[in-house]
Amino acid sequence: MTVVPSILLNNGVEIPQLGFGTYQIRPAETKEATLTALRVGYRHIDTAEMYGNEKQVGEAVRASGLPRDEIFVTSKLNNGFHAYDDALKAFDRTMEDFGFDVLDLFLIHWPMPAVGDFVETWRAMEEIHRSGRARAIGVSNFQIHHLRRLLEETETVPAVNQIEVHPYLTQDEVRDFDVEQGIVTQAWSPLARGKVLHDPVIQRIAAGHRKTPAQVTLRWQLQRGDVVFPKSITPERVRENFDLFDFVLSGPEMAEISALDRDERVGPHPDEFNRIL
Ligand SMILES: NC(=O)c1ccc[n+]([C@@H]2O[C@H](COP(=O)([O-])OP(=O)(O)OC[C@H]3O[C@@H](n4cnc5c(N)ncnc54)[C@H](OP(=O)(O)O)[C@@H]3O)[C@@H](O)[C@H]2O)c1
């Protein structure tokens, strides 16, 4: 059985470096898709209140028959609940939906700078962490200037920063800052939702290793040290995206893929995104 490497978070909690993403998986399909991933060997599931499928992820975890503590589950606070008390209540609802006593990682989904003060939100996250019901807390879509405020004004350094990262958006500055502060970077949309798979450089490198463009892209992310969780509703691809541990990209291949950066996002810019979904 494939052993996925784990990364140690700054509070001593271990996270599997490869997981399964569930954004845009409809609630009715989530239990089966998540069970497929768990059968393939994934032990890390990424979801969010915003995705509307926490309940079905919880059902899949129970239906898998695996001990709860062998599966790392992440969820995220939705954008409309940034006020302190709202955040605490939203976490209660999330836990009720999952049917879990303890969540492995809880994140602020977006900084939402025009909507509220994310520092106040972070204080609620610290309270949730102190309660023992979230083993680790972190942020998502935080730019360096957002992170600096948390570091200067609060007690707890986020365990992770989950940001958009793929070969067309390598995010070197934020990733370097994360490393300096002991924050693990999680790369969302690691395949740029399929866009990078048509890239001729990635296709050539993939052919040389007899792997697929998706496998080469995900391998590049793992070798850079990021945590990744590709999403797929297609069982074949779920298996393909887990089969990453029988080849290694060379230094020049890593550099060639990194050089594809063109600062191109598939999602919104965190400084501009203030929509409550
Ligand atoms: N924190 C945030 O703000 C945020 C934002 C976005 C995403 N995320 C997280 O990151 C996860 C991954 O990102 P994402 O879902 O946006 O995009 P992604 O994983 O980069 O790409 C998913 C798309 O690629 C296709 N795909 C997957 N594996 C493939 C393969 N081997 N070959 C060809 N196509 C393949 C999928 O199609 P099929 O499903 O049809 O197979 C789907 O259309 C999300 O599910 C979510 O958990 C977080």
mmCIF file of C-alpha atoms and ligand atoms in Angstrom:
data_model
loop_
_atom_site.group_PDB
_atom_site.id
_atom_site.type_symbol
_atom_site.label_atom_id
_atom_site.label_comp_id
_atom_site.label_asym_id
_atom_site.label_seq_id
_atom_site.Cartn_x
_atom_site.Cartn_y
_atom_site.Cartn_z
ATOM 1 C CA MET A 1 0.000 0.000 0.000
ATOM 2 C CA THR A 2 1.223 3.504 -0.905
ATOM 3 C CA VAL A 3 2.530 5.475 2.043
ATOM 4 C CA VAL A 4 1.818 9.189 1.675
ATOM 5 C CA PRO A 5 4.426 11.349 3.437
ATOM 6 C CA SER A 6 3.211 13.440 6.355
ATOM 7 C CA ILE A 7 4.191 16.998 7.186
ATOM 8 C CA LEU A 8 4.539 18.223 10.750
ATOM 9 C CA LEU A 9 2.507 21.358 11.480
ATOM 10 C CA ASN A 10 3.847 24.017 13.847
ATOM 11 C CA ASN A 11 1.771 22.634 16.737
ATOM 12 C CA GLY A 12 3.011 19.046 16.374
ATOM 13 C CA VAL A 13 -0.009 17.713 14.436
ATOM 14 C CA GLU A 14 0.820 15.628 11.348
ATOM 15 C CA ILE A 15 -0.956 16.151 8.027
ATOM 16 C CA PRO A 16 -0.784 13.782 5.016
ATOM 17 C CA GLN A 17 0.823 15.723 2.164
ATOM 18 C CA LEU A 18 -1.655 14.392 -0.413
ATOM 19 C CA GLY A 19 -5.418 14.616 0.071
ATOM 20 C CA PHE A 20 -8.726 14.664 -1.778
ATOM 21 C CA GLY A 21 -10.492 17.952 -2.645
ATOM 22 C CA THR A 22 -14.280 18.174 -2.653
ATOM 23 C CA TYR A 23 -15.078 21.621 -4.082
ATOM 24 C CA GLN A 24 -17.888 21.449 -6.662
ATOM 25 C CA ILE A 25 -18.761 17.874 -5.787
ATOM 26 C CA ARG A 26 -22.525 17.903 -5.399
ATOM 27 C CA PRO A 27 -23.807 16.762 -2.003
ATOM 28 C CA ALA A 28 -25.563 13.775 -3.608
ATOM 29 C CA GLU A 29 -22.254 12.581 -5.106
ATOM 30 C CA THR A 30 -19.951 13.431 -2.213
ATOM 31 C CA LYS A 31 -20.364 10.330 -0.065
ATOM 32 C CA GLU A 32 -19.545 7.962 -2.945
ATOM 33 C CA ALA A 33 -16.699 10.132 -4.281
ATOM 34 C CA THR A 34 -15.127 10.417 -0.826
ATOM 35 C CA LEU A 35 -15.525 6.688 -0.223
ATOM 36 C CA THR A 36 -13.782 6.012 -3.537
ATOM 37 C CA ALA A 37 -10.886 8.220 -2.421
ATOM 38 C CA LEU A 38 -10.680 6.484 0.972
ATOM 39 C CA ARG A 39 -10.681 3.050 -0.741
ATOM 40 C CA VAL A 40 -7.857 4.173 -3.041
ATOM 41 C CA GLY A 41 -5.857 5.132 0.057
ATOM 42 C CA TYR A 42 -6.353 8.879 0.576
ATOM 43 C CA ARG A 43 -6.453 9.708 4.291
ATOM 44 C CA HIS A 44 -6.956 13.461 4.021
ATOM 45 C CA ILE A 45 -10.158 15.165 2.869
ATOM 46 C CA ASP A 46 -10.524 18.895 2.225
ATOM 47 C CA THR A 47 -13.976 20.463 2.380
ATOM 48 C CA ALA A 48 -15.660 23.693 3.526
ATOM 49 C CA GLU A 49 -19.000 24.892 4.810
ATOM 50 C CA MET A 50 -19.258 26.801 1.516
ATOM 51 C CA TYR A 51 -19.181 23.534 -0.489
ATOM 52 C CA GLY A 52 -22.400 22.309 1.164
ATOM 53 C CA ASN A 53 -21.107 18.742 1.519
ATOM 54 C CA GLU A 54 -19.677 18.455 5.047
ATOM 55 C CA LYS A 55 -22.537 16.145 6.084
ATOM 56 C CA GLN A 56 -21.773 13.722 3.240
ATOM 57 C CA VAL A 57 -18.026 13.799 3.973
ATOM 58 C CA GLY A 58 -18.877 12.834 7.575
ATOM 59 C CA GLU A 59 -21.078 9.987 6.302
ATOM 60 C CA ALA A 60 -18.289 8.703 4.057
ATOM 61 C CA VAL A 61 -15.770 8.767 6.919
ATOM 62 C CA ARG A 62 -18.121 6.664 9.065
ATOM 63 C CA ALA A 63 -19.078 4.328 6.190
ATOM 64 C CA SER A 64 -15.402 3.675 5.374
ATOM 65 C CA GLY A 65 -15.034 1.656 8.563
ATOM 66 C CA LEU A 66 -11.647 3.325 9.140
ATOM 67 C CA PRO A 67 -10.860 4.654 12.605
ATOM 68 C CA ARG A 68 -11.734 8.354 12.732
ATOM 69 C CA ASP A 69 -8.212 9.263 13.818
ATOM 70 C CA GLU A 70 -6.721 7.743 10.655
ATOM 71 C CA ILE A 71 -8.445 10.318 8.440
ATOM 72 C CA PHE A 72 -7.402 13.969 8.438
ATOM 73 C CA VAL A 73 -10.382 16.234 7.709
ATOM 74 C CA THR A 74 -10.198 19.968 7.017
ATOM 75 C CA SER A 75 -13.066 22.432 6.832
ATOM 76 C CA LYS A 76 -13.357 26.192 6.524
ATOM 77 C CA LEU A 77 -15.350 28.997 8.084
ATOM 78 C CA ASN A 78 -17.736 30.530 5.576
ATOM 79 C CA ASN A 79 -17.472 34.195 4.615
ATOM 80 C CA GLY A 80 -20.614 35.486 6.297
ATOM 81 C CA PHE A 81 -19.540 34.436 9.794
ATOM 82 C CA HIS A 82 -16.445 36.496 10.542
ATOM 83 C CA ALA A 83 -17.791 38.174 13.697
ATOM 84 C CA TYR A 84 -16.477 36.454 16.859
ATOM 85 C CA ASP A 85 -19.734 34.871 18.059
ATOM 86 C CA ASP A 86 -20.841 34.016 14.520
ATOM 87 C CA ALA A 87 -17.593 32.117 13.958
ATOM 88 C CA LEU A 88 -18.060 30.056 17.138
ATOM 89 C CA LYS A 89 -21.636 29.199 16.141
ATOM 90 C CA ALA A 90 -20.604 28.369 12.571
ATOM 91 C CA PHE A 91 -18.012 25.930 13.916
ATOM 92 C CA ASP A 92 -20.711 24.262 16.058
ATOM 93 C CA ARG A 93 -22.894 23.847 12.957
ATOM 94 C CA THR A 94 -19.988 22.423 10.972
ATOM 95 C CA MET A 95 -19.299 19.849 13.689
ATOM 96 C CA GLU A 96 -22.958 18.928 13.839
ATOM 97 C CA ASP A 97 -23.052 18.478 10.065
ATOM 98 C CA PHE A 98 -19.975 16.232 10.084
ATOM 99 C CA GLY A 99 -21.113 14.349 13.181
ATOM 100 C CA PHE A 100 -17.551 14.573 14.543
ATOM 101 C CA ASP A 101 -16.305 15.321 18.073
ATOM 102 C CA VAL A 102 -12.993 16.654 16.786
ATOM 103 C CA LEU A 103 -11.966 18.250 13.477
ATOM 104 C CA ASP A 104 -8.344 18.019 12.340
ATOM 105 C CA LEU A 105 -7.997 21.459 10.780
ATOM 106 C CA PHE A 106 -10.288 24.499 10.630
ATOM 107 C CA LEU A 107 -9.464 27.476 8.389
ATOM 108 C CA ILE A 108 -10.726 30.998 7.775
ATOM 109 C CA HIS A 109 -11.782 30.497 4.148
ATOM 110 C CA TRP A 110 -11.083 34.030 2.838
ATOM 111 C CA PRO A 111 -9.708 37.155 4.583
ATOM 112 C CA MET A 112 -12.679 39.254 3.345
ATOM 113 C CA PRO A 113 -10.965 42.551 4.266
ATOM 114 C CA ALA A 114 -13.911 44.753 3.194
ATOM 115 C CA VAL A 115 -16.466 42.722 5.129
ATOM 116 C CA GLY A 116 -15.039 42.439 8.628
ATOM 117 C CA ASP A 117 -11.911 42.281 10.723
ATOM 118 C CA PHE A 118 -10.264 38.911 10.211
ATOM 119 C CA VAL A 119 -8.161 39.512 13.350
ATOM 120 C CA GLU A 120 -11.363 39.267 15.412
ATOM 121 C CA THR A 121 -12.222 36.111 13.447
ATOM 122 C CA TRP A 122 -8.795 34.675 14.226
ATOM 123 C CA ARG A 123 -9.394 35.240 17.967
ATOM 124 C CA ALA A 124 -12.519 33.069 17.636
ATOM 125 C CA MET A 125 -10.419 30.452 15.822
ATOM 126 C CA GLU A 126 -7.961 30.527 18.754
ATOM 127 C CA GLU A 127 -10.886 29.946 21.131
ATOM 128 C CA ILE A 128 -12.013 26.962 19.029
ATOM 129 C CA HIS A 129 -8.473 25.577 19.120
ATOM 130 C CA ARG A 130 -8.259 26.028 22.912
ATOM 131 C CA SER A 131 -11.523 24.080 23.269
ATOM 132 C CA GLY A 132 -9.741 21.034 21.799
ATOM 133 C CA ARG A 133 -12.406 20.524 19.133
ATOM 134 C CA ALA A 134 -10.051 21.555 16.303
ATOM 135 C CA ARG A 135 -6.590 19.965 16.457
ATOM 136 C CA ALA A 136 -5.126 22.760 14.333
ATOM 137 C CA ILE A 137 -6.265 26.107 12.930
ATOM 138 C CA GLY A 138 -5.132 28.029 9.905
ATOM 139 C CA VAL A 139 -6.094 30.436 7.163
ATOM 140 C CA SER A 140 -6.831 30.341 3.468
ATOM 141 C CA ASN A 141 -6.213 32.909 0.758
ATOM 142 C CA PHE A 142 -4.155 35.103 3.087
ATOM 143 C CA GLN A 143 -1.659 37.456 1.475
ATOM 144 C CA ILE A 144 1.559 38.412 3.296
ATOM 145 C CA HIS A 145 0.029 41.643 4.620
ATOM 146 C CA HIS A 146 -2.941 39.719 6.069
ATOM 147 C CA LEU A 147 -0.602 37.222 7.742
ATOM 148 C CA ARG A 148 1.525 40.007 9.208
ATOM 149 C CA ARG A 149 -1.506 41.383 11.056
ATOM 150 C CA LEU A 150 -2.224 38.010 12.662
ATOM 151 C CA LEU A 151 1.432 37.574 13.606
ATOM 152 C CA GLU A 152 1.594 41.046 15.143
ATOM 153 C CA GLU A 153 -1.789 41.174 16.884
ATOM 154 C CA THR A 154 -2.542 37.617 18.053
ATOM 155 C CA GLU A 155 -0.949 34.725 19.947
ATOM 156 C CA THR A 156 -1.215 31.816 17.520
ATOM 157 C CA VAL A 157 0.732 31.404 14.287
ATOM 158 C CA PRO A 158 -1.579 29.781 11.705
ATOM 159 C CA ALA A 159 -0.612 26.146 11.089
ATOM 160 C CA VAL A 160 -1.352 26.419 7.358
ATOM 161 C CA ASN A 161 -2.105 28.941 4.639
ATOM 162 C CA GLN A 162 -4.203 27.392 1.863
ATOM 163 C CA ILE A 163 -3.702 29.375 -1.369
ATOM 164 C CA GLU A 164 -4.092 28.904 -5.102
ATOM 165 C CA VAL A 165 -0.855 27.357 -6.429
ATOM 166 C CA HIS A 166 -0.117 25.599 -9.727
ATOM 167 C CA PRO A 167 2.482 25.924 -12.508
ATOM 168 C CA TYR A 168 0.793 29.071 -13.887
ATOM 169 C CA LEU A 169 0.709 30.701 -10.406
ATOM 170 C CA THR A 170 3.738 29.571 -8.418
ATOM 171 C CA GLN A 171 3.185 32.031 -5.530
ATOM 172 C CA ASP A 172 6.871 32.104 -4.578
ATOM 173 C CA GLU A 173 6.632 35.189 -2.351
ATOM 174 C CA VAL A 174 3.745 33.986 -0.184
ATOM 175 C CA ARG A 175 5.240 30.483 -0.013
ATOM 176 C CA ASP A 176 8.634 31.856 1.079
ATOM 177 C CA PHE A 177 6.944 33.988 3.745
ATOM 178 C CA ASP A 178 4.981 30.941 4.956
ATOM 179 C CA VAL A 179 8.237 28.975 5.274
ATOM 180 C CA GLU A 180 9.916 31.806 7.223
ATOM 181 C CA GLN A 181 7.017 31.835 9.698
ATOM 182 C CA GLY A 182 6.696 28.053 10.056
ATOM 183 C CA ILE A 183 3.368 27.993 8.195
ATOM 184 C CA VAL A 184 2.692 25.065 5.838
ATOM 185 C CA THR A 185 1.444 26.054 2.378
ATOM 186 C CA GLN A 186 -1.485 24.107 0.996
ATOM 187 C CA ALA A 187 -1.928 24.408 -2.774
ATOM 188 C CA TRP A 188 -5.538 24.684 -3.917
ATOM 189 C CA SER A 189 -6.546 24.048 -7.543
ATOM 190 C CA PRO A 190 -3.201 22.252 -7.989
ATOM 191 C CA LEU A 191 -4.174 21.343 -11.566
ATOM 192 C CA ALA A 192 -5.535 24.845 -12.273
ATOM 193 C CA ARG A 193 -8.832 22.965 -12.773
ATOM 194 C CA GLY A 194 -7.310 21.091 -15.691
ATOM 195 C CA LYS A 195 -5.799 24.079 -17.499
ATOM 196 C CA VAL A 196 -2.137 23.161 -17.009
ATOM 197 C CA LEU A 197 -2.680 19.626 -18.305
ATOM 198 C CA HIS A 198 -2.569 20.890 -21.906
ATOM 199 C CA ASP A 199 0.758 22.633 -21.421
ATOM 200 C CA PRO A 200 3.384 21.279 -23.886
ATOM 201 C CA VAL A 201 6.221 21.441 -21.332
ATOM 202 C CA ILE A 202 4.234 19.419 -18.789
ATOM 203 C CA GLN A 203 3.122 16.993 -21.497
ATOM 204 C CA ARG A 204 6.730 16.439 -22.668
ATOM 205 C CA ILE A 205 8.013 15.860 -19.124
ATOM 206 C CA ALA A 206 5.094 13.480 -18.467
ATOM 207 C CA ALA A 207 5.833 11.450 -21.617
ATOM 208 C CA GLY A 208 9.477 11.124 -20.527
ATOM 209 C CA HIS A 209 8.406 9.525 -17.240
ATOM 210 C CA ARG A 210 5.500 7.531 -18.745
ATOM 211 C CA LYS A 211 3.210 9.390 -16.358
ATOM 212 C CA THR A 212 0.271 11.713 -17.049
ATOM 213 C CA PRO A 213 0.383 15.542 -17.046
ATOM 214 C CA ALA A 214 -1.716 15.507 -13.853
ATOM 215 C CA GLN A 215 0.749 13.183 -12.120
ATOM 216 C CA VAL A 216 3.718 15.340 -13.143
ATOM 217 C CA THR A 217 1.981 18.516 -11.954
ATOM 218 C CA LEU A 218 1.080 16.995 -8.582
ATOM 219 C CA ARG A 219 4.567 15.509 -8.214
ATOM 220 C CA TRP A 220 6.052 18.994 -8.815
ATOM 221 C CA GLN A 221 3.898 20.305 -5.957
ATOM 222 C CA LEU A 222 4.892 17.487 -3.596
ATOM 223 C CA GLN A 223 8.610 17.983 -4.343
ATOM 224 C CA ARG A 224 8.228 21.710 -3.624
ATOM 225 C CA GLY A 225 6.926 20.737 -0.182
ATOM 226 C CA ASP A 226 3.318 21.890 -0.467
ATOM 227 C CA VAL A 227 0.264 19.948 0.673
ATOM 228 C CA VAL A 228 -2.102 19.152 -2.261
ATOM 229 C CA PHE A 229 -5.643 17.790 -2.622
ATOM 230 C CA PRO A 230 -6.722 17.414 -6.255
ATOM 231 C CA LYS A 231 -10.460 17.065 -6.813
ATOM 232 C CA SER A 232 -11.989 14.512 -9.143
ATOM 233 C CA ILE A 233 -15.374 12.912 -9.435
ATOM 234 C CA THR A 234 -13.916 10.339 -11.874
ATOM 235 C CA PRO A 235 -12.685 7.156 -10.108
ATOM 236 C CA GLU A 236 -9.918 6.547 -12.687
ATOM 237 C CA ARG A 237 -8.524 10.036 -12.062
ATOM 238 C CA VAL A 238 -8.849 9.663 -8.294
ATOM 239 C CA ARG A 239 -6.553 6.626 -8.622
ATOM 240 C CA GLU A 240 -4.245 8.389 -11.098
ATOM 241 C CA ASN A 241 -3.829 11.388 -8.781
ATOM 242 C CA PHE A 242 -2.753 9.101 -5.932
ATOM 243 C CA ASP A 243 -0.130 7.250 -7.978
ATOM 244 C CA LEU A 244 2.688 9.755 -7.509
ATOM 245 C CA PHE A 245 5.326 7.926 -5.547
ATOM 246 C CA ASP A 246 7.177 5.790 -8.114
ATOM 247 C CA PHE A 247 9.027 8.578 -9.929
ATOM 248 C CA VAL A 248 11.035 11.706 -9.159
ATOM 249 C CA LEU A 249 11.351 14.912 -11.175
ATOM 250 C CA SER A 250 14.929 16.081 -11.728
ATOM 251 C CA GLY A 251 16.142 19.538 -10.686
ATOM 252 C CA PRO A 252 16.016 20.835 -14.291
ATOM 253 C CA GLU A 253 12.483 19.414 -14.757
ATOM 254 C CA MET A 254 11.336 21.086 -11.530
ATOM 255 C CA ALA A 255 12.853 24.379 -12.725
ATOM 256 C CA GLU A 256 11.238 24.081 -16.165
ATOM 257 C CA ILE A 257 7.782 23.623 -14.616
ATOM 258 C CA SER A 258 8.339 26.479 -12.153
ATOM 259 C CA ALA A 259 9.313 28.727 -15.082
ATOM 260 C CA LEU A 260 5.786 28.327 -16.507
ATOM 261 C CA ASP A 261 4.579 30.857 -13.921
ATOM 262 C CA ARG A 262 2.546 33.619 -15.540
ATOM 263 C CA ASP A 263 0.719 34.962 -12.507
ATOM 264 C CA GLU A 264 -2.548 33.561 -13.836
ATOM 265 C CA ARG A 265 -5.345 32.720 -11.403
ATOM 266 C CA VAL A 266 -8.307 30.392 -11.877
ATOM 267 C CA GLY A 267 -9.933 31.885 -8.760
ATOM 268 C CA PRO A 268 -10.418 35.417 -7.446
ATOM 269 C CA HIS A 269 -7.689 37.623 -5.984
ATOM 270 C CA PRO A 270 -7.856 37.588 -2.155
ATOM 271 C CA ASP A 271 -7.570 41.381 -1.929
ATOM 272 C CA GLU A 272 -10.616 41.798 -4.154
ATOM 273 C CA PHE A 273 -12.833 38.909 -3.079
ATOM 274 C CA ASN A 274 -15.463 40.034 -0.587
ATOM 275 C CA ARG A 275 -18.467 38.028 -1.665
ATOM 276 C CA ILE A 276 -20.625 36.255 0.902
ATOM 277 C CA LEU A 277 -21.730 32.977 -0.695
HETATM 278 N N1 LIG B 1 -9.425 27.530 -0.069
HETATM 279 C C1 LIG B 1 -9.986 27.862 -1.185
HETATM 280 O O1 LIG B 1 -10.412 29.022 -1.397
HETATM 281 C C2 LIG B 1 -10.146 26.828 -2.257
HETATM 282 C C3 LIG B 1 -10.534 27.232 -3.542
HETATM 283 C C4 LIG B 1 -10.642 26.229 -4.522
HETATM 284 C C5 LIG B 1 -10.345 24.913 -4.216
HETATM 285 N N2 LIG B 1 -10.002 24.554 -2.938
HETATM 286 C C6 LIG B 1 -9.726 23.132 -2.576
HETATM 287 O O2 LIG B 1 -8.771 22.588 -3.500
HETATM 288 C C7 LIG B 1 -9.321 21.424 -4.121
HETATM 289 C C8 LIG B 1 -8.769 21.245 -5.518
HETATM 290 O O3 LIG B 1 -9.015 22.384 -6.323
HETATM 291 P P1 LIG B 1 -10.112 22.444 -7.493
HETATM 292 O O4 LIG B 1 -11.161 21.439 -7.226
HETATM 293 O O5 LIG B 1 -10.512 23.862 -7.631
HETATM 294 O O6 LIG B 1 -9.285 22.116 -8.801
HETATM 295 P P2 LIG B 1 -8.233 21.012 -9.292
HETATM 296 O O7 LIG B 1 -8.095 19.912 -8.303
HETATM 297 O O8 LIG B 1 -7.024 21.754 -9.739
HETATM 298 O O9 LIG B 1 -8.938 20.474 -10.613
HETATM 299 C C9 LIG B 1 -10.138 19.759 -10.599
HETATM 300 C C10 LIG B 1 -10.567 19.561 -12.056
HETATM 301 O O10 LIG B 1 -9.582 18.801 -12.758
HETATM 302 C C11 LIG B 1 -10.147 17.591 -13.248
HETATM 303 N N3 LIG B 1 -9.169 16.517 -12.994
HETATM 304 C C12 LIG B 1 -8.811 16.012 -11.784
HETATM 305 N N4 LIG B 1 -7.867 15.066 -11.937
HETATM 306 C C13 LIG B 1 -7.626 14.972 -13.264
HETATM 307 C C14 LIG B 1 -6.757 14.145 -14.030
HETATM 308 N N5 LIG B 1 -5.970 13.238 -13.468
HETATM 309 N N6 LIG B 1 -6.774 14.319 -15.398
HETATM 310 C C15 LIG B 1 -7.571 15.226 -15.980
HETATM 311 N N7 LIG B 1 -8.411 16.043 -15.288
HETATM 312 C C16 LIG B 1 -8.436 15.904 -13.949
HETATM 313 C C17 LIG B 1 -11.437 17.382 -12.487
HETATM 314 O O11 LIG B 1 -12.415 16.738 -13.308
HETATM 315 P P3 LIG B 1 -13.437 15.602 -12.810
HETATM 316 O O12 LIG B 1 -13.869 15.937 -11.412
HETATM 317 O O13 LIG B 1 -14.564 15.738 -13.803
HETATM 318 O O14 LIG B 1 -12.736 14.287 -12.904
HETATM 319 C C18 LIG B 1 -11.868 18.811 -12.199
HETATM 320 O O15 LIG B 1 -12.536 19.352 -13.312
HETATM 321 C C19 LIG B 1 -10.831 21.713 -4.069
HETATM 322 O O16 LIG B 1 -11.609 20.590 -4.361
HETATM 323 C C20 LIG B 1 -10.970 22.249 -2.680
HETATM 324 O O17 LIG B 1 -10.940 21.201 -1.731
HETATM 325 C C21 LIG B 1 -9.877 25.501 -1.967
#
